[in-house]
Amino acid sequence: MKRILVPVDFSEDSVFAVDVAVQVANAFNAKLRLMHVRTGKQYHPEFAKDNPHFIIDDKDTAYAEFLTTRAKVAYQVDQGEVDFKFREGNVVREIKNQAHYDDSLLIVIGTHGVSGFEDRWVGSNAYRLVSNAPCPVLAVRKQMQIGTEPKILLPIDTEKVSRKIVPTVAGFAKVMKASLLVAGITKRSRWALPGRVAAYVMQVERFLKKRAFLPYEAVMVDGSEGPQELLDYAHQSKATVIALPVRRTVNPFESIFYPFANELLNRSDLPILVVPEEE
C-alpha cells in the first residue's frame, strides 16, 4: 500500500494540509504519514490554545499525537495506517529523504505564500521542496478547497515537460474523480509559431481519448500577461486545482522550476499540484 507524506510545522497551514491529505489518502486507499523536522525552534500552535493539557505538555511530541489522533477520525482506509515521524536536520533534505524512504505517492504541504512565511519552516522551504521532490507535491494553504466537483487545470505550452506530466495528472484526476481542463497557453509574440501549442493540445487530447481516462475539455488561453492571467482564468473556469511541471536536468540532484510556475505558486489561492517530469 502506497503512502502519502505530510510535513507539519504545527502552523495553521500545515494543519490544514493534514486535513487535505486525509481526503486524498482516502481516495487513493493509501497509508498516511505525518512528519516533523526538528530545527530547535519552539512552536506555539493555534490548536494548542483550545486544549488546556498543552499548558502542561507543551512539546512537539504532544502536538504530533494530537494531530495524528485528529487525522485518524476522518481516515477511512481499510487496513490503512496513520502515523507520525520525527527527523532532524535540513528541512528540505529530510522531507525528500523521508519521501524516498517511504516511496511516497504524494507529498501534501502547506505553504504560506508571499505574505508571511518567516514564522514557520514549511512556508519558507515549500518552493525548494516542490522543485526537488522525488514525487508529486500538492501545495495548499488554509481555507483552500478542492471542492465537491474537482476540476484540474493543466496548462500546456511549448515546453515538452508540460506534456510529459499528462499521464500522472490524468491518473491523479481519475482517482480524485476530477475532470481535466487542458489549456493551451499562447502568447502574443513575433517569435510565436502559430498553431504549435494547438497541435500539442491535440496530442494531449489523443492520449486522453485513447485511454478514456476521465471527462475533459480543451481550450486555448492567452497567457501573455503571465501567472495572474492564468489564475484569473482558473477561477473563471471554476478550476479547483492547477497542475504544474518540474523539469529534471542532467544532474540528478537538480531540477528546474520555471519562474512562471514559481510566481504562480506564490500567488495562487488555489491548490497547486506540482509534478516531476516523467523519465
XYZ file of C-alpha atoms in Angstrom:
279
model
C 0.000 0.000 0.000
C 1.424 3.385 -1.037
C 1.903 6.213 1.449
C 1.113 9.931 1.418
C 3.510 12.169 3.334
C 2.532 15.382 5.129
C 5.300 17.591 6.579
C 3.987 19.658 9.504
C 5.489 22.539 11.447
C 2.297 22.909 13.537
C 1.295 26.113 11.726
C -2.341 26.508 10.660
C -1.446 25.912 7.012
C 0.288 22.629 7.814
C -2.663 21.507 9.959
C -4.943 22.276 7.002
C -2.588 20.234 4.794
C -3.162 17.257 7.102
C -6.927 17.581 6.574
C -6.470 17.663 2.790
C -4.049 14.725 2.924
C -6.618 12.614 4.774
C -9.130 13.203 1.954
C -6.538 12.303 -0.677
C -5.374 9.218 1.238
C -8.978 8.018 1.468
C -9.391 8.426 -2.301
C -6.092 6.667 -3.089
C -6.566 3.961 -0.453
C -3.127 4.931 0.865
C -1.325 4.998 4.193
C -0.771 8.414 5.744
C 2.404 9.621 7.432
C 2.790 12.961 9.179
C 6.351 14.149 9.791
C 8.138 16.965 11.567
C 11.727 18.084 11.106
C 13.170 19.334 14.370
C 15.100 22.570 13.902
C 15.442 23.700 17.502
C 12.612 26.217 17.227
C 9.812 26.484 19.765
C 6.276 26.331 18.391
C 3.025 27.565 19.907
C 0.301 26.135 17.642
C -3.070 27.785 17.278
C -4.797 24.491 18.123
C -2.968 24.339 21.469
C -4.909 27.378 22.724
C -8.131 25.363 22.838
C -6.561 22.407 24.661
C -5.709 23.061 28.319
C -3.488 19.948 28.616
C -0.917 21.596 26.320
C -0.191 24.059 29.138
C 1.488 21.134 30.913
C 2.559 19.014 27.954
C 3.730 21.790 25.618
C 6.135 19.966 23.280
C 6.307 18.628 19.736
C 5.542 15.007 20.704
C 2.257 16.091 22.285
C 1.393 18.174 19.226
C 2.198 15.203 16.982
C -0.010 12.846 18.984
C -2.853 15.373 18.836
C -2.647 15.767 15.038
C -2.300 12.016 14.456
C -5.360 11.262 16.591
C -7.261 14.050 14.835
C -6.373 12.654 11.397
C -7.461 9.130 12.347
C -11.009 10.356 12.974
C -11.525 11.194 9.280
C -9.231 8.478 7.849
C -11.287 5.698 6.252
C -8.833 3.310 4.579
C -9.465 -0.334 5.437
C -6.310 -1.850 6.969
C -4.605 1.502 6.449
C -2.267 3.303 8.804
C -1.754 6.827 10.144
C 1.494 7.553 11.960
C 3.970 10.320 12.774
C 7.698 10.508 12.113
C 10.323 12.877 13.551
C 13.561 13.747 11.747
C 16.350 16.223 12.452
C 18.474 18.297 10.086
C 17.885 20.345 6.965
C 14.146 20.626 6.377
C 14.066 20.128 2.599
C 16.642 17.335 2.634
C 14.883 15.424 5.407
C 11.482 15.650 3.745
C 12.996 14.439 0.465
C 14.776 11.592 2.251
C 11.597 10.524 4.036
C 9.647 10.597 0.770
C 12.351 8.467 -0.876
C 12.466 6.043 2.040
C 8.661 5.631 2.057
C 8.382 5.531 -1.738
C 5.712 8.182 -1.196
C 2.915 8.527 -3.701
C 2.429 12.215 -2.927
C 3.601 14.947 -0.564
C 0.907 17.317 0.715
C 2.369 20.521 2.097
C 1.012 23.772 3.470
C 2.554 26.960 2.148
C 2.029 30.451 3.480
C 2.531 32.285 0.188
C 4.309 35.613 -0.139
C 2.711 37.276 2.824
C 4.274 35.613 5.821
C 6.495 32.554 5.706
C 9.100 33.744 8.201
C 7.449 32.243 11.265
C 7.478 28.564 10.278
C 9.730 26.319 8.207
C 7.061 24.854 5.906
C 6.361 28.129 4.104
C 9.963 29.222 3.783
C 11.034 25.881 2.322
C 7.985 24.989 0.239
C 9.393 26.360 -3.021
C 12.666 24.493 -2.728
C 10.811 21.319 -1.822
C 8.371 21.324 -4.731
C 11.194 21.885 -7.223
C 13.272 18.989 -5.893
C 10.780 16.452 -4.535
C 11.005 12.815 -5.707
C 7.225 12.604 -6.200
C 4.304 14.942 -6.935
C 3.602 17.658 -4.363
C 0.189 19.136 -3.603
C 0.716 22.632 -2.162
C -2.206 24.098 -0.217
C -2.976 26.991 2.083
C -5.595 27.407 4.782
C -9.155 27.935 3.511
C -8.422 26.480 0.063
C -10.992 23.971 -1.126
C -10.506 21.157 -3.643
C -14.297 21.174 -3.978
C -17.076 18.626 -4.321
C -16.698 18.767 -8.130
C -12.922 18.955 -8.566
C -11.529 20.230 -11.860
C -7.794 20.219 -12.596
C -6.403 22.890 -14.900
C -3.447 21.535 -16.888
C -1.574 24.286 -18.793
C 0.178 23.148 -21.982
C 2.836 25.359 -23.564
C 5.729 24.876 -26.000
C 7.873 23.089 -23.401
C 7.789 19.294 -23.737
C 7.706 18.857 -19.961
C 4.160 20.259 -19.838
C 3.034 17.241 -21.902
C 5.221 14.653 -20.159
C 3.321 15.073 -16.881
C -0.062 14.364 -18.513
C -0.200 10.641 -17.511
C 0.467 11.471 -13.852
C -2.020 14.353 -13.749
C -4.679 12.282 -15.547
C -4.157 9.399 -13.119
C -4.478 11.748 -10.143
C -7.642 13.269 -11.622
C -9.199 9.851 -12.203
C -8.664 8.707 -8.614
C -9.927 12.024 -7.229
C -12.954 11.823 -9.575
C -11.980 15.152 -11.091
C -12.449 16.474 -14.597
C -9.458 17.782 -16.552
C -9.243 21.153 -18.281
C -6.400 21.133 -20.804
C -5.437 24.756 -21.508
C -3.100 25.610 -24.364
C -1.156 28.703 -23.261
C -0.464 31.060 -26.137
C 1.493 34.314 -26.108
C 1.352 37.386 -28.295
C 4.881 37.412 -29.676
C 6.518 37.871 -33.059
C 8.522 34.715 -32.304
C 5.498 32.542 -31.505
C 4.755 29.803 -34.040
C 1.038 29.872 -34.895
C -0.714 26.599 -34.204
C 2.192 24.972 -32.391
C 0.553 24.964 -28.962
C -2.781 23.940 -30.511
C -1.037 20.918 -32.037
C 0.366 19.965 -28.635
C -3.084 20.256 -27.076
C -4.453 17.910 -29.756
C -1.641 15.495 -28.899
C -2.788 15.508 -25.270
C -6.391 15.002 -26.376
C -5.431 11.941 -28.418
C -3.736 10.468 -25.354
C -6.799 11.046 -23.176
C -9.235 9.689 -25.792
C -7.150 6.582 -26.388
C -7.136 5.671 -22.726
C -10.571 7.067 -21.829
C -9.182 8.281 -18.531
C -11.754 10.856 -17.477
C -14.027 13.701 -18.585
C -12.020 16.570 -20.046
C -12.233 19.653 -22.206
C -9.558 21.514 -24.159
C -9.268 25.276 -24.649
C -6.754 27.870 -25.808
C -5.843 30.640 -23.360
C -3.816 33.815 -23.867
C -1.039 33.745 -21.275
C 0.839 36.841 -22.432
C 0.286 38.646 -19.141
C 1.785 35.871 -17.047
C 0.658 33.866 -13.988
C -2.108 36.208 -12.850
C -3.880 35.807 -16.175
C -3.792 32.025 -15.835
C -5.002 32.256 -12.244
C -7.874 34.522 -13.305
C -8.801 32.011 -15.997
C -8.685 29.172 -13.453
C -11.278 30.994 -11.348
C -13.371 31.892 -14.371
C -13.480 28.242 -15.487
C -14.158 27.012 -11.918
C -10.933 25.004 -11.746
C -10.134 23.824 -8.225
C -6.513 22.661 -8.729
C -3.739 23.845 -11.069
C -1.137 21.296 -12.247
C 2.439 22.412 -12.981
C 5.572 20.520 -14.095
C 9.094 20.340 -12.735
C 11.780 19.641 -15.356
C 14.682 17.387 -14.397
C 18.166 18.317 -15.565
C 21.076 16.010 -16.452
C 22.312 16.397 -12.893
C 20.117 14.005 -10.835
C 20.356 16.328 -7.820
C 18.950 19.341 -9.640
C 15.694 20.358 -11.222
C 14.293 23.479 -12.800
C 11.128 25.098 -11.545
C 10.200 27.792 -14.061
C 9.920 31.420 -12.850
C 6.338 31.410 -14.224
C 5.472 28.371 -12.109
C 7.253 29.730 -9.043
C 5.329 33.001 -9.267
C 2.046 31.169 -9.750
C 2.750 29.004 -6.713
C 3.470 32.186 -4.788
C 0.282 33.937 -5.844
C -2.231 31.150 -6.140
C -5.260 30.924 -3.885
C -5.949 27.516 -5.444
C -4.123 24.256 -4.638
C -1.139 23.605 -6.906
C -0.213 20.061 -7.959
C 3.499 20.098 -8.842
C 4.547 17.033 -10.846
C 8.130 15.936 -11.619
C 8.848 15.250 -15.267
C 8.281 11.636 -16.326
C 11.547 9.926 -17.252
